[in-house]
Coordinates of C-alpha atoms in Angstrom, one line a residue:
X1224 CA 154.3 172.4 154.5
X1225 CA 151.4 170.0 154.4
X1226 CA 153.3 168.0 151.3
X1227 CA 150.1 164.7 151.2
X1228 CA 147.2 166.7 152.7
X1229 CA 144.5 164.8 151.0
X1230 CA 146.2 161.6 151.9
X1231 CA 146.5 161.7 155.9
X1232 CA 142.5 163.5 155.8
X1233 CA 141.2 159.8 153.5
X1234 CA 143.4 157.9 156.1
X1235 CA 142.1 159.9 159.1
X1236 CA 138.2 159.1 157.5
X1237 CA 139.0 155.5 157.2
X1238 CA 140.2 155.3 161.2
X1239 CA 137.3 157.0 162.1
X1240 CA 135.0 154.3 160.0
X1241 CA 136.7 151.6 161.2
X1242 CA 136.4 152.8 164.8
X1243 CA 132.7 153.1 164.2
X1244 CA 132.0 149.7 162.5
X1245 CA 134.7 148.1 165.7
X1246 CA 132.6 149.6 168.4
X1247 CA 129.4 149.8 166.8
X1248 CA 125.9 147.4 168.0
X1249 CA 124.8 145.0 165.4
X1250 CA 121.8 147.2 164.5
X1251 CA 124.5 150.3 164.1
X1252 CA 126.0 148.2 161.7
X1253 CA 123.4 147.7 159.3
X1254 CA 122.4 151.6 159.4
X1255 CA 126.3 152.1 158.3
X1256 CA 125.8 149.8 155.9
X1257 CA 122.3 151.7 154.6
X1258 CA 124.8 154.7 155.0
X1259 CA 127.7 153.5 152.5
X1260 CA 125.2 152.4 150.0
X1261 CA 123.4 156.0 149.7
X1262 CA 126.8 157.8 149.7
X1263 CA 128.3 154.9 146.9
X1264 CA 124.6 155.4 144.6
X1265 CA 125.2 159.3 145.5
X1266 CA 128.3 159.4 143.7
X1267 CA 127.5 156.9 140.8
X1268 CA 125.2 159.5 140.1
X1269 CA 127.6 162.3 140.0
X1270 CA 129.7 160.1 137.6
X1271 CA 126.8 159.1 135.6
X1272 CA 126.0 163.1 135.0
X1273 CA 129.6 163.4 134.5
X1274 CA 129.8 160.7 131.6
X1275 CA 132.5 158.9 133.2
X1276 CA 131.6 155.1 133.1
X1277 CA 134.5 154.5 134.5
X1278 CA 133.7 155.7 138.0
X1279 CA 130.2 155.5 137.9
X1280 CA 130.6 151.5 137.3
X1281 CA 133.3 151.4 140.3
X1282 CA 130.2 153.6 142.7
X1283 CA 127.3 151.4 141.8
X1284 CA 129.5 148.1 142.1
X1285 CA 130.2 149.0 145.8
X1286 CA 126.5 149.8 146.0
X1287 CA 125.9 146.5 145.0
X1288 CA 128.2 144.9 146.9
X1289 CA 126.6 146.7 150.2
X1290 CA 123.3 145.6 149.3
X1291 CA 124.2 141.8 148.0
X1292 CA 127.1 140.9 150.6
X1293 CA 126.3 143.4 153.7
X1294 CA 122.3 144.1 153.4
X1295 CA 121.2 141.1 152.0
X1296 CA 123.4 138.7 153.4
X1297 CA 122.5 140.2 157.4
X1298 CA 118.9 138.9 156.9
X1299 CA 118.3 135.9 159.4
X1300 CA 116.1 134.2 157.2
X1301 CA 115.2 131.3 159.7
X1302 CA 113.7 133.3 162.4
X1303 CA 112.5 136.4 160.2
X1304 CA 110.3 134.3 158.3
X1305 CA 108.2 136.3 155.7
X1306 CA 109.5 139.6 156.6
X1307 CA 112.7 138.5 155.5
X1308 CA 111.7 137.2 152.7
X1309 CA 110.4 139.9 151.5
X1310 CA 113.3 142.1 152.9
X1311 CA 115.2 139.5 150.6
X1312 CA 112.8 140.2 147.5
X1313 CA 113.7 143.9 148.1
X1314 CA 116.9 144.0 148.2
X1315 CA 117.6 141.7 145.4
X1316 CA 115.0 144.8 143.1
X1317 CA 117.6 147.0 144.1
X1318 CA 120.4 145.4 143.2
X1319 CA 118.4 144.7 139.7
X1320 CA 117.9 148.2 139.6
X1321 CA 121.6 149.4 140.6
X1322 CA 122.6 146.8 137.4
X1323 CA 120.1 148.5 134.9
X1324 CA 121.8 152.3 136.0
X1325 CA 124.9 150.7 135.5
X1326 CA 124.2 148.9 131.7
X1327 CA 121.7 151.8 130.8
X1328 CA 123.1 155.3 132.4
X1329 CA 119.3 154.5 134.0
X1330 CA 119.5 157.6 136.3
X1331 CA 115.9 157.0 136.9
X1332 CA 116.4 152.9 138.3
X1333 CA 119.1 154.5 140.3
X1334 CA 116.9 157.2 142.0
X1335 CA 114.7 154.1 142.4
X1336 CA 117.3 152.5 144.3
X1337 CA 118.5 155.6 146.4
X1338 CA 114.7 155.9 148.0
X1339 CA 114.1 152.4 148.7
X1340 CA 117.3 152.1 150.3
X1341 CA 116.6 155.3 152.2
X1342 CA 113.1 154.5 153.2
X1343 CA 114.0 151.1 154.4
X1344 CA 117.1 152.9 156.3
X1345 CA 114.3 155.3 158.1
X1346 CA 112.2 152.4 159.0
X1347 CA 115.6 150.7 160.7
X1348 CA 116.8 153.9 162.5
X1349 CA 113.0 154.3 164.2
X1350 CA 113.3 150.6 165.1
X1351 CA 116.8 151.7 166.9
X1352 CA 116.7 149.9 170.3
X1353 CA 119.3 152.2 172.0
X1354 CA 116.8 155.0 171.1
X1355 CA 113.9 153.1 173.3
X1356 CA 112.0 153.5 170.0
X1357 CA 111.8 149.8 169.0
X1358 CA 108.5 148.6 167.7

């Protein structure tokens, strides 16, 4: 008998993530971060077609909070210069846009969200120097 299954599989997932983010490279870390933001907007978005506020407020919130206090925060704005800047004035749309879904049911600002996010997080993996890709 298996009596808390669904228990010891979360707690097995949350080893395995903090593993990951113990051993992982600073640029690993931010594509984890560009990771946990896609799968929290993926699932406000299940909860938004759901109608359940509820959860859909507690998925963008982390969203938010992976963009404000992970993505955002990362930038090195003293030696990025403009690019951060601008990597700044991104991020900070998003998070504008994950707060609209949230007040309006926007699905369409958080679509909006889900491909910048995702097409910055392409640009980062291709720039992966463990790949020998780095521009």
């Amino acid at each position: 008998m298996y009596p808390n299954r669904a228990g010891g599989a979360a707690a097995y997932a949350r080893v395995g993530v903090e593993s990951d983010v113990l051993s992982a490279s600073p640029h690993r870390l931010i594509t984890l971060l560009f990771e946990g933001a896609d799968r929290a907007i993926r699932t406000a978005g299940v909860h938004m077609n759901d109608g359940n506020k509820a959860e859909k407020g507690k998925a963008i919130s982390k969203a938010l909070d992976i963009v404000n206090r992970g993505l955002l925060a990362a930038l090195d704005r003293e030696r990025g210069g403009e690019l951060a800047e601008r990597m700044a004035s991104l991020y900070e749309y998003i998070a504008r846009l994950l707060l609209k879904a949230n007040l309006h049911d926007d699905a369409a600002a958080l679509d909006e969200a889900r491909r910048l996010l995702g097409d910055l997080a392409s640009a980062w993996r291709e720039i992966d120097p463990e790949n020998g890709r780095e521009v």
